[in-house]
mmCIF file of C-alpha atoms in Angstrom:
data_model
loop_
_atom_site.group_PDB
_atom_site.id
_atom_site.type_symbol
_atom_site.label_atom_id
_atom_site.label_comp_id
_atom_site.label_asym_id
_atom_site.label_seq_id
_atom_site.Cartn_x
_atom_site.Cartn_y
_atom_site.Cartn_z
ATOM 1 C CA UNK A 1 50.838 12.594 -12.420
ATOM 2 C CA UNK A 2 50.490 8.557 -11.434
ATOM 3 C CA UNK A 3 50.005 7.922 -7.245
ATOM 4 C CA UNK A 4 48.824 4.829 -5.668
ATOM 5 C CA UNK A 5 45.537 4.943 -4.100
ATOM 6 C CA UNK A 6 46.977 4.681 -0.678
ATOM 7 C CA UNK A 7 49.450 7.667 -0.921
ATOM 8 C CA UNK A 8 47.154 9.654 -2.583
ATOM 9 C CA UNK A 9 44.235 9.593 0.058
ATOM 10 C CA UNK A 10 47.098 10.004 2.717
ATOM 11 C CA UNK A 11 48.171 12.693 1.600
ATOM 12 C CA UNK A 12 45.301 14.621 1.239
ATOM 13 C CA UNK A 13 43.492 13.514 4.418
ATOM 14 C CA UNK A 14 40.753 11.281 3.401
ATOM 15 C CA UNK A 15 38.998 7.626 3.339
ATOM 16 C CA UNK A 16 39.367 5.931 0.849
ATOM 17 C CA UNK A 17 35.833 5.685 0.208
ATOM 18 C CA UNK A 18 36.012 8.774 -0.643
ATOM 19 C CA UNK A 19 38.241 8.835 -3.614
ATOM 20 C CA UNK A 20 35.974 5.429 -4.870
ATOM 21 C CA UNK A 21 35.200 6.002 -8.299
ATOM 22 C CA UNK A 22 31.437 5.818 -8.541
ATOM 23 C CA UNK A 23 29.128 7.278 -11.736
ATOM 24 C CA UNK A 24 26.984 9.633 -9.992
ATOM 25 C CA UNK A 25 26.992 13.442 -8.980
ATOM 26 C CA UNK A 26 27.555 14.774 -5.402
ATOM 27 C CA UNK A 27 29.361 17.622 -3.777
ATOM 28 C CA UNK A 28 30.601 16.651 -0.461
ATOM 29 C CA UNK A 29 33.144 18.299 2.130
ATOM 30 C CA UNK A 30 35.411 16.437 4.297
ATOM 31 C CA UNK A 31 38.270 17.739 6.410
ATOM 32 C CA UNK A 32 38.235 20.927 4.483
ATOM 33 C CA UNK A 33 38.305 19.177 1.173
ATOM 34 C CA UNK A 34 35.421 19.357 -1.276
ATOM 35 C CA UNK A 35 35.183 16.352 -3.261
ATOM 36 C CA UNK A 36 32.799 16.977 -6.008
ATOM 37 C CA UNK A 37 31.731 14.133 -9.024
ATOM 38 C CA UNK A 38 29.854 14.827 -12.063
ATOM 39 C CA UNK A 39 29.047 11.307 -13.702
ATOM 40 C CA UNK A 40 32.888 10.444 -15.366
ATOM 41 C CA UNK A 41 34.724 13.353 -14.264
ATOM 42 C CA UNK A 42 35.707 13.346 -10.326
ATOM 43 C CA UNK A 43 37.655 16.091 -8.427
ATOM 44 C CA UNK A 44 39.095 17.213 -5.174
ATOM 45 C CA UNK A 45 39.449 20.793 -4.095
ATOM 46 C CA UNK A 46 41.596 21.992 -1.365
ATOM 47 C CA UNK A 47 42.167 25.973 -0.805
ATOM 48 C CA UNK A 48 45.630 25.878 -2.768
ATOM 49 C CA UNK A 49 45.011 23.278 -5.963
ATOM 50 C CA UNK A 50 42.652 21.132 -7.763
ATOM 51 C CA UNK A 51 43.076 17.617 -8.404
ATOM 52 C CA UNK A 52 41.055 16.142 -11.438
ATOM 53 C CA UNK A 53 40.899 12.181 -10.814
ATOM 54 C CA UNK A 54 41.107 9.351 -13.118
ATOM 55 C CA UNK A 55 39.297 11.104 -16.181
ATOM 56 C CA UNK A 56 39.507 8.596 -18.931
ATOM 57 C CA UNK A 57 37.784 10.973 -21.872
ATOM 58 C CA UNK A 58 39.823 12.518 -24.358
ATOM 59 C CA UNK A 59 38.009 15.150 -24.771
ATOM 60 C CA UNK A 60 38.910 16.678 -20.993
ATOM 61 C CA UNK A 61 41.963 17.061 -22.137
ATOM 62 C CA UNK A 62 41.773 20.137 -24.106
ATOM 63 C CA UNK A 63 39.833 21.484 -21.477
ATOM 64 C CA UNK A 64 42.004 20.568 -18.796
ATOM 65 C CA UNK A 65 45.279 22.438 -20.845
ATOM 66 C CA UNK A 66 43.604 25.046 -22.540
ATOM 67 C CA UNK A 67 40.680 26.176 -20.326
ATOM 68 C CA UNK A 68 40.546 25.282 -16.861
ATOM 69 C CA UNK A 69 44.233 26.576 -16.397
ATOM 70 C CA UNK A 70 43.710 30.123 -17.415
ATOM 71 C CA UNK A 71 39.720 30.068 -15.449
ATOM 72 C CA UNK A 72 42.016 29.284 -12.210
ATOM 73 C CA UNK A 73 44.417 31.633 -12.910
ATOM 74 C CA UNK A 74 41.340 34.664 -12.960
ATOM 75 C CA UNK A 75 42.505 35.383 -16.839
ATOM 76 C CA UNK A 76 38.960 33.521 -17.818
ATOM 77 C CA UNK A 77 35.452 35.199 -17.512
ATOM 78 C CA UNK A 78 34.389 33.750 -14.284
ATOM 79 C CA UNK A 79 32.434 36.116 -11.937
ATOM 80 C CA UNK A 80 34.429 35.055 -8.737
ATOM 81 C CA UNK A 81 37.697 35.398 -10.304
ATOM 82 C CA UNK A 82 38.575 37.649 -7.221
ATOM 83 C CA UNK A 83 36.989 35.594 -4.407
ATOM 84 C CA UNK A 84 39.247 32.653 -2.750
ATOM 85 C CA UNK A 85 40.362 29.712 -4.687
ATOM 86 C CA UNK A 86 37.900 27.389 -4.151
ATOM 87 C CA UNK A 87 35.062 29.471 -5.950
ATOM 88 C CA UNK A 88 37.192 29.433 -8.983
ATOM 89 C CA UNK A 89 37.488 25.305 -9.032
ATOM 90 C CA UNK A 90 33.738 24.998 -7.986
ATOM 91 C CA UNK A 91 32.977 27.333 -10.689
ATOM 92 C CA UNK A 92 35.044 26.181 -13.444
ATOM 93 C CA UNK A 93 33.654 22.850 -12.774
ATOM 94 C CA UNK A 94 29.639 23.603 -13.203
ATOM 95 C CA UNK A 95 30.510 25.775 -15.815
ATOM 96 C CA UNK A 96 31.904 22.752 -17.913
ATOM 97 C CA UNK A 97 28.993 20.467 -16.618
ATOM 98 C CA UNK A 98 26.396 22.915 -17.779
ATOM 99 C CA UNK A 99 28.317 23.300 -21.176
ATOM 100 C CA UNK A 100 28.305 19.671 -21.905
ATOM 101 C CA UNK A 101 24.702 19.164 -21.264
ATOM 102 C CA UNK A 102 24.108 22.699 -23.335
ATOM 103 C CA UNK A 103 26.125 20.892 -25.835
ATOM 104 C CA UNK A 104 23.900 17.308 -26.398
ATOM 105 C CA UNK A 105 20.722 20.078 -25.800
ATOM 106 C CA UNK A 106 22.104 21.684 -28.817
ATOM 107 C CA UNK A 107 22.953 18.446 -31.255
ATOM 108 C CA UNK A 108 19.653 16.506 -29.792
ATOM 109 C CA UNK A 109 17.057 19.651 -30.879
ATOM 110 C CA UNK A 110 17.486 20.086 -34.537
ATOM 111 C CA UNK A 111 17.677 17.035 -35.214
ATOM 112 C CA UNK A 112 14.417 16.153 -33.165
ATOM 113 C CA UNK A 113 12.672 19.092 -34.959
ATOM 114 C CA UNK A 114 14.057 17.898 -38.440
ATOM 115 C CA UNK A 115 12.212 14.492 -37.992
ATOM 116 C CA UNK A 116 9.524 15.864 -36.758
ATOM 117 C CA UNK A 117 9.133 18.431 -39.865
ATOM 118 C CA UNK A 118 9.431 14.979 -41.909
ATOM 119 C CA UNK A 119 6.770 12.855 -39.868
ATOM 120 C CA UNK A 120 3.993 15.578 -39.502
ATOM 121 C CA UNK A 121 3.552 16.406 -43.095
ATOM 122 C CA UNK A 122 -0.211 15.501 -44.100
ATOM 123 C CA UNK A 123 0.786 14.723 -47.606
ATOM 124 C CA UNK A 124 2.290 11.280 -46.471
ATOM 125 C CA UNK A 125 0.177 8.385 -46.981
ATOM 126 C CA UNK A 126 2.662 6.362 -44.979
ATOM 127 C CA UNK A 127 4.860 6.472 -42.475
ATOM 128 C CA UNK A 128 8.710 6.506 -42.550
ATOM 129 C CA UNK A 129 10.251 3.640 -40.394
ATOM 130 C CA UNK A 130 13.692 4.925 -40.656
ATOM 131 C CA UNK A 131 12.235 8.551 -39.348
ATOM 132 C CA UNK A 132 10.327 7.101 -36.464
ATOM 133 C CA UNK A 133 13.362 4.575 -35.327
ATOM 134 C CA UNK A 134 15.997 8.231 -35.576
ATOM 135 C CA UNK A 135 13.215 9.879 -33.393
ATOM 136 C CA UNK A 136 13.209 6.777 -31.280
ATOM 137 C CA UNK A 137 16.875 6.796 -30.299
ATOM 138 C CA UNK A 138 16.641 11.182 -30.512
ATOM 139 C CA UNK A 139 13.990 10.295 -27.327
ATOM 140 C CA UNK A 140 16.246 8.096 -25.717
ATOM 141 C CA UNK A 141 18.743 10.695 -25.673
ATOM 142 C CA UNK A 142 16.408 13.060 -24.651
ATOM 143 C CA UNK A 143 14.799 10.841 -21.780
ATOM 144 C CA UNK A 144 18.847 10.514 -21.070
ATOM 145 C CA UNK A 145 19.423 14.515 -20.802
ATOM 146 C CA UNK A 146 16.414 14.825 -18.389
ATOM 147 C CA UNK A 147 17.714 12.801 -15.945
ATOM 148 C CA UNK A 148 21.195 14.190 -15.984
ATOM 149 C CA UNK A 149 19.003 17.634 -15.296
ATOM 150 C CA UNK A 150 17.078 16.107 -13.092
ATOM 151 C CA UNK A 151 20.377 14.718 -10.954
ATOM 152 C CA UNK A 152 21.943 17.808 -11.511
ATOM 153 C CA UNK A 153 19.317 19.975 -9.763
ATOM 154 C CA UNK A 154 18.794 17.605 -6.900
ATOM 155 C CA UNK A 155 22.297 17.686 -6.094
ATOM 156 C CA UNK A 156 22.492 21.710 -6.275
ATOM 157 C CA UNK A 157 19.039 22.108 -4.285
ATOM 158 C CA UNK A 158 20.223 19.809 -1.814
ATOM 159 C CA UNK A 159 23.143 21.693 -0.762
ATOM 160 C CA UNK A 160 21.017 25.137 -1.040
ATOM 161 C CA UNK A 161 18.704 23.696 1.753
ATOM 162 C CA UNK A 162 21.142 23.463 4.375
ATOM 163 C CA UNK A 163 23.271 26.637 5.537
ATOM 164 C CA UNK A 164 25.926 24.212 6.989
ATOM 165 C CA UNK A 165 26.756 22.424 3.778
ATOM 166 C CA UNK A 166 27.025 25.887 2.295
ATOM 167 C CA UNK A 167 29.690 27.142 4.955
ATOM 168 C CA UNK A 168 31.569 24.091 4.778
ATOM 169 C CA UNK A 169 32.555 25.147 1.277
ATOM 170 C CA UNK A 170 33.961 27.787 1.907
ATOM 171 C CA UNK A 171 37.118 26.912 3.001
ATOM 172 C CA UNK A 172 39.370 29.354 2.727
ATOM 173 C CA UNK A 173 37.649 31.119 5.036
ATOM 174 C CA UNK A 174 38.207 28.631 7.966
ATOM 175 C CA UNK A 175 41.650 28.298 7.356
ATOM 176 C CA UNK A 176 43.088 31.920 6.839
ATOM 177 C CA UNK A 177 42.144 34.022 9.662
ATOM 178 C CA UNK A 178 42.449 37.219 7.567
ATOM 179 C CA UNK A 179 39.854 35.980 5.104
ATOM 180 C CA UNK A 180 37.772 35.077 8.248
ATOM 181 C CA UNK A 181 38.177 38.787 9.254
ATOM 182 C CA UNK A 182 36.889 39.861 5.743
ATOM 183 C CA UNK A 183 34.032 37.729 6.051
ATOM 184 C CA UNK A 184 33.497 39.162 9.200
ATOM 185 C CA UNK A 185 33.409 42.510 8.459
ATOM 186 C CA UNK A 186 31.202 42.701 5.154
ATOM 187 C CA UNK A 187 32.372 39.984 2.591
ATOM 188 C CA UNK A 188 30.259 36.904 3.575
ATOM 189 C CA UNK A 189 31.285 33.919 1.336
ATOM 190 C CA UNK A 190 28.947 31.795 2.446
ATOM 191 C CA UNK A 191 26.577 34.299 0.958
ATOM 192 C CA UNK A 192 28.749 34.190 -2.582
ATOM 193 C CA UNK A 193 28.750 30.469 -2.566
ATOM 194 C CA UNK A 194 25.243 30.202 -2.628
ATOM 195 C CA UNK A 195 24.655 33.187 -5.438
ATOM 196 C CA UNK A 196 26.892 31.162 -7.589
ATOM 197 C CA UNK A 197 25.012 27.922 -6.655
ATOM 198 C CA UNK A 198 21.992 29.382 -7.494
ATOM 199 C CA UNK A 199 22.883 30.648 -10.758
ATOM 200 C CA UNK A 200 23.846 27.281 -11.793
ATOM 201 C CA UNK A 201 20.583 25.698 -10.553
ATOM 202 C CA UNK A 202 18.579 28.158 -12.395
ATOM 203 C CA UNK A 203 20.601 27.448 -15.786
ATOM 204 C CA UNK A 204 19.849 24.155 -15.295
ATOM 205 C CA UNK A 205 16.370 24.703 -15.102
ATOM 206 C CA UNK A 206 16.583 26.468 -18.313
ATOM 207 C CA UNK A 207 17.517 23.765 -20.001
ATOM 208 C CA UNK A 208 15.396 21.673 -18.583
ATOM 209 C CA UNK A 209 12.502 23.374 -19.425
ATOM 210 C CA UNK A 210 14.059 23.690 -23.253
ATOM 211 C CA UNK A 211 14.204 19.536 -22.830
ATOM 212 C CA UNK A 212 10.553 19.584 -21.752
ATOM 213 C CA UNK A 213 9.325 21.593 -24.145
ATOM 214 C CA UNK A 214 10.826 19.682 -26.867
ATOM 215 C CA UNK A 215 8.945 16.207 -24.983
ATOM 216 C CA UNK A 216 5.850 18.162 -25.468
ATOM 217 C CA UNK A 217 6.843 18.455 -28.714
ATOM 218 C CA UNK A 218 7.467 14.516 -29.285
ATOM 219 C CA UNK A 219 4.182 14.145 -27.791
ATOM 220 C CA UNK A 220 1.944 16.129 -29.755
ATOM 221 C CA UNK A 221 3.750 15.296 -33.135
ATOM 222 C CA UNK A 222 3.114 11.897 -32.226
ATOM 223 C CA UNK A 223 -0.603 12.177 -31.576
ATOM 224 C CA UNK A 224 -0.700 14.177 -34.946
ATOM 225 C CA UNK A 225 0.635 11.629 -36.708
ATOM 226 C CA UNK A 226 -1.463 8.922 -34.770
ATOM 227 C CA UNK A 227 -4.645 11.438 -36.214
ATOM 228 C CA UNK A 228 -3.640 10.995 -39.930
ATOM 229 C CA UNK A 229 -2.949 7.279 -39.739
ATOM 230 C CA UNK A 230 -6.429 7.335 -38.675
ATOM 231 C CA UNK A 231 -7.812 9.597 -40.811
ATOM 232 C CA UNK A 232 -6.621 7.833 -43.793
ATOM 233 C CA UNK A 233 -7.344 4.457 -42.192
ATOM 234 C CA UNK A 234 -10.835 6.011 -42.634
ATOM 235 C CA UNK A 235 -10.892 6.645 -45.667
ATOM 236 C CA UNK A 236 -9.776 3.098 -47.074
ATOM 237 C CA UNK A 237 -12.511 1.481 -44.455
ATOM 238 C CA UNK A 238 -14.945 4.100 -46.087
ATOM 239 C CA UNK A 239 -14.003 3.046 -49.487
ATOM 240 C CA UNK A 240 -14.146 -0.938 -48.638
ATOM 241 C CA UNK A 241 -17.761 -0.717 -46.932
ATOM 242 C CA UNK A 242 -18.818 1.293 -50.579
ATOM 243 C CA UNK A 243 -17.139 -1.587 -52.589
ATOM 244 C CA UNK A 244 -18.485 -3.738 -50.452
ATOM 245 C CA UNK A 245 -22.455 -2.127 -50.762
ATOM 246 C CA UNK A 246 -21.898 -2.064 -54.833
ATOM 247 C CA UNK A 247 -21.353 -5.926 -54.602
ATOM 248 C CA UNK A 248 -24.155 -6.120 -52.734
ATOM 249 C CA UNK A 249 -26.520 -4.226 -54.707
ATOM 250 C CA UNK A 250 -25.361 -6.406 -58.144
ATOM 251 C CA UNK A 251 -25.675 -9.436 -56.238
ATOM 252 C CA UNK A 252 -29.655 -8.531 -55.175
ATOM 253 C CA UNK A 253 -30.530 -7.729 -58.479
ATOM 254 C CA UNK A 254 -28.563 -10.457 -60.051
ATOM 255 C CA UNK A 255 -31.089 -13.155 -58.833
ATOM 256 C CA UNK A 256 -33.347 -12.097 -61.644
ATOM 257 C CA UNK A 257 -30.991 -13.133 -64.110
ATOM 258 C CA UNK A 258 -29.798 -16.685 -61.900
ATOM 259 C CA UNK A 259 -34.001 -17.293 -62.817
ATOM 260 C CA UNK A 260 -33.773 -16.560 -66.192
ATOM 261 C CA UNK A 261 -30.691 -18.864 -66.436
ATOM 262 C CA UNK A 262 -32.079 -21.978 -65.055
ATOM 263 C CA UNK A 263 -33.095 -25.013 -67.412
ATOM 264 C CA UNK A 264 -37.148 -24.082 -67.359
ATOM 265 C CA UNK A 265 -38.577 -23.135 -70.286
ATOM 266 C CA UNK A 266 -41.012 -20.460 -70.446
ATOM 267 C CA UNK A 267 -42.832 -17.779 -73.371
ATOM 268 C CA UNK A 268 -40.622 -15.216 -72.332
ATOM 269 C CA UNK A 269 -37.115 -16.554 -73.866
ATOM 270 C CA UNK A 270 -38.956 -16.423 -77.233
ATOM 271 C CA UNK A 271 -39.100 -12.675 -77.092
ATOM 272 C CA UNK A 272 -36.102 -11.055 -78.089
ATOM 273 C CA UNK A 273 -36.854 -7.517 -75.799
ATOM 274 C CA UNK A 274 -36.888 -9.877 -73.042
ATOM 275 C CA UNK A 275 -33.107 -9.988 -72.619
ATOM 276 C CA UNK A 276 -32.234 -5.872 -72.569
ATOM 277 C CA UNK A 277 -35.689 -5.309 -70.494
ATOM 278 C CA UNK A 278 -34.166 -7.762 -67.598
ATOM 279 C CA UNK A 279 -31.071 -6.605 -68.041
ATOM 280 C CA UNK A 280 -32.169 -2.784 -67.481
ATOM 281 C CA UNK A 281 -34.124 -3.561 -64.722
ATOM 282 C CA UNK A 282 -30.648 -5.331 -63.157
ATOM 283 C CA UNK A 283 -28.630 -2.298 -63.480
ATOM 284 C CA UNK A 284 -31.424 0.341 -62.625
ATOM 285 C CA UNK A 285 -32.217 -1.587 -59.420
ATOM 286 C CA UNK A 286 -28.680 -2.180 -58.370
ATOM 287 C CA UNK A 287 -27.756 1.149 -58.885
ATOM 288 C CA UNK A 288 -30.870 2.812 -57.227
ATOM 289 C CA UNK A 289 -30.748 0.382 -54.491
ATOM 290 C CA UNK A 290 -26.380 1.495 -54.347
ATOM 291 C CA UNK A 291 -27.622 5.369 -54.607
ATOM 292 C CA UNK A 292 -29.890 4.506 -51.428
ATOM 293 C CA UNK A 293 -27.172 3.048 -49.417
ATOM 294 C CA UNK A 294 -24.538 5.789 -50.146
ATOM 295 C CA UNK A 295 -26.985 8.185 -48.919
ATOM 296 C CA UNK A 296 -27.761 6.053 -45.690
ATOM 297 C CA UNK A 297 -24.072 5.929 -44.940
ATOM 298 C CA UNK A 298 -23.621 9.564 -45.683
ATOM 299 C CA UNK A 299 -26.043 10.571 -42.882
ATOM 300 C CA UNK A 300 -24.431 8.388 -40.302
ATOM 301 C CA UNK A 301 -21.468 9.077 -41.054
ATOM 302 C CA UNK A 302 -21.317 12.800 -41.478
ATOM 303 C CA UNK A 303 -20.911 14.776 -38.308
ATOM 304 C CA UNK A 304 -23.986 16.523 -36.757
ATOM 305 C CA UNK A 305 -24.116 20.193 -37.115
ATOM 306 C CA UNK A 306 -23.823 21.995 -33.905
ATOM 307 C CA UNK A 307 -26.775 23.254 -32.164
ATOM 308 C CA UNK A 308 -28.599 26.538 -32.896
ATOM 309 C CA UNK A 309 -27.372 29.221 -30.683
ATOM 310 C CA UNK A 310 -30.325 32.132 -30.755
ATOM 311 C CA UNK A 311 -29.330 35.603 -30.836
ATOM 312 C CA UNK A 312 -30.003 37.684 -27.601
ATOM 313 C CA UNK A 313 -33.049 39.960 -28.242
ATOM 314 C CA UNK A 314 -32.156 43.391 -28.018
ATOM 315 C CA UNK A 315 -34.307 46.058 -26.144
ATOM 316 C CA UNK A 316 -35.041 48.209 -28.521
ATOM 317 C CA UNK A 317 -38.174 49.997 -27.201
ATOM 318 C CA UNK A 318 -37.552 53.447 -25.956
ATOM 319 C CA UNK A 319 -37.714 53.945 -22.334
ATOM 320 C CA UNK A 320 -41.004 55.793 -22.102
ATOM 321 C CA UNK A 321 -42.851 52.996 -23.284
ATOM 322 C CA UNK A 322 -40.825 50.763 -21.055
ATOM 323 C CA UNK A 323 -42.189 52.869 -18.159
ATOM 324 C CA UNK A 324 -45.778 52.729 -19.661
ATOM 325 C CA UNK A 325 -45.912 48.760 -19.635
ATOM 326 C CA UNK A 326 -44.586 48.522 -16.053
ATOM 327 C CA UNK A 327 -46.859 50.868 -14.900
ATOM 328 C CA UNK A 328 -49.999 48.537 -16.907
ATOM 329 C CA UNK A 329 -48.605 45.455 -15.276
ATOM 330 C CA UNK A 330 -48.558 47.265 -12.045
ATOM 331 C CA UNK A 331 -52.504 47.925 -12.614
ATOM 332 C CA UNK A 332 -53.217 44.213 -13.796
ATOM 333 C CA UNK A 333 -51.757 43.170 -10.632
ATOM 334 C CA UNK A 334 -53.569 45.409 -8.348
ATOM 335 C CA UNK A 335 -56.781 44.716 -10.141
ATOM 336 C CA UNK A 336 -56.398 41.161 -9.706
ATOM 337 C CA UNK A 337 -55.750 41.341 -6.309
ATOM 338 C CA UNK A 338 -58.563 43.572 -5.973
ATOM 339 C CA UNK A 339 -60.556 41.469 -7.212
ATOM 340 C CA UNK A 340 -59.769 38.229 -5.961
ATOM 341 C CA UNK A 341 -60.080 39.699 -1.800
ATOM 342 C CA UNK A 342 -63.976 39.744 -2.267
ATOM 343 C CA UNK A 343 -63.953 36.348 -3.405
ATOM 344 C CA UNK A 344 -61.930 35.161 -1.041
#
């Protein structure tokens, strides 16, 4: 149905603040209305209908025709199917606000474990952009999820802390003084209104803690792939500095030949051994000189062995000759003090 704003609130007995369309969650009661919101979707519940406000996504619909109809009616699986109306709505409600966040729970973690599968593996040399900018917007999502939790909680807890808020949602028992009798007597609705509050809170904290762990998981993956960018990082800086050592070991022992090469004459040039002699003693150096560096590097670079633990000596002796060397140390003692009274 189509009202104007003005006719609507009027009719129901409210401000028009209060039917303000605003993207957050609450639960209010007013004049023995409840006027809940849950982000996009925004309802009023009175103890004879429910009134779904300006919900503008087309996927409501088939829950608004197919679902919600039959969960008011008692034909759905709702636990307070035989409690007052009100229950039902409030019900039916959390129960499709916990499925949609179950919902993006359930797309958001297999794809987040999929990437993660892909980033992790230590075979890679490299890193897949495409991968890391999919589990960029997968954490958005997920930072996204978390606060809907988050919200979602708050707004539960804060109506769990105070007994009034919890008795003015009951509102059928206010109004009809036979369900006020019942209540009386045994049936205490505010009592049902917060079990059913409370079992929504602690689904939502199920998923939340699903949503953390898969954070945790984000986290470590990342600092796992952070360790193998390093570790190969390593091993190209290891292989430079080598490179780098070989160069300099040719270049020491390539002087010799820069003083052979100058215009000087001398006797040696005349000599035809001259040439492979120098030119052994060039490669032997450099590559003693290379062997000795290597070796240098591998001590400072390899990681100490841990300390020496010793083994705890066992008592092995038998207990007589236990008892025999107490009883000698007992007798060294006395003698010593014996001995060292006179000469005091």
């Amino acid at each position: 149905i189509e009202k104007k704003k003005t006719e609507l609130y009027q009719e129901l007995d409210l401000q028009a603040r209060d039917l303000r369309f605003q993207h957050l969650m609450s639960i209010t009661s007013r004049n023995n209305r409840i006027i809940m919101r849950m982000e996009f979707l925004k309802a009023v519940i009175t103890p004879e209908f429910l009134l779904i406000l300006d919900y503008r996504n087309l996927n409501l619909e088939h829950w608004l025709c197919n679902e919600l109809a039959a969960q008011l009616a008692g034909e759905g699986q709702l636990v307070t199917y035989s409690l007052p109306f009100e229950f039902r709505a409030i019900e039916a409600i959390l129960q499709y606000w916990i499925s949609k966040l179950q919902g993006r729970l359930n797309t958001l973690q297999p794809q987040i474990l999929e990437t993660l599968e892909a980033l992790v593996d230590p075979k890679l040399l490299s890193v897949d952009r495409s991968k890391l900018h999919v589990l960029l917007q997968n954490g958005k999502s997920l930072s996204e999820l978390e606060t809907d939790l988050k919200v979602f909680k708050e707004t539960i807890l804060e109506i769990l802390d105070e007994e009034e808020l919890i008795e003015e949602l009951c509102l059928t028992k206010w109004t009809d003084p036979r369900v006020f009798e019942e209540s009386a007597s045994g049936i205490d609705h505010a009592e049902e209104m917060e079990l059913l509050l409370e079992n929504y809170y602690r689904q939502a904290e199920d998923l939340a803690n699903e949503a953390r762990e898969l954070r945790v998981l984000i986290d470590d993956s990342e600092s796992i792939i952070f360790i193998n960018l390093d570790s190969h990082r390593n091993v190209m800086m290891r292989l430079n500095l080598q490179l780098t050592m070989g160069t300099f070991s040719l270049s020491l022992f390539g002087l010799i030949g820069v003083a052979f090469g100058m215009n000087l004459e001398s006797s040696l040039e005349e000599d035809p051994r001259i040439f492979w002699l120098v030119t052994g003693i060039m490669f032997l150096g450099s590559g003693l000189i290379w062997r000795r560096l290597l070796s240098f590097l591998g001590r400072h670079l390899e990681p100490p062995l841990p300390p020496h633990v010793p083994a705890l000596l066992k008592k092995t002796q038998p207990a007589a000759s236990r008892m025999e060397m107490k009883s000698d140390l007992k007798a060294e003692t006395l003698g010593l003090s014996r001995s060292t009274l006179p000469n005091n």
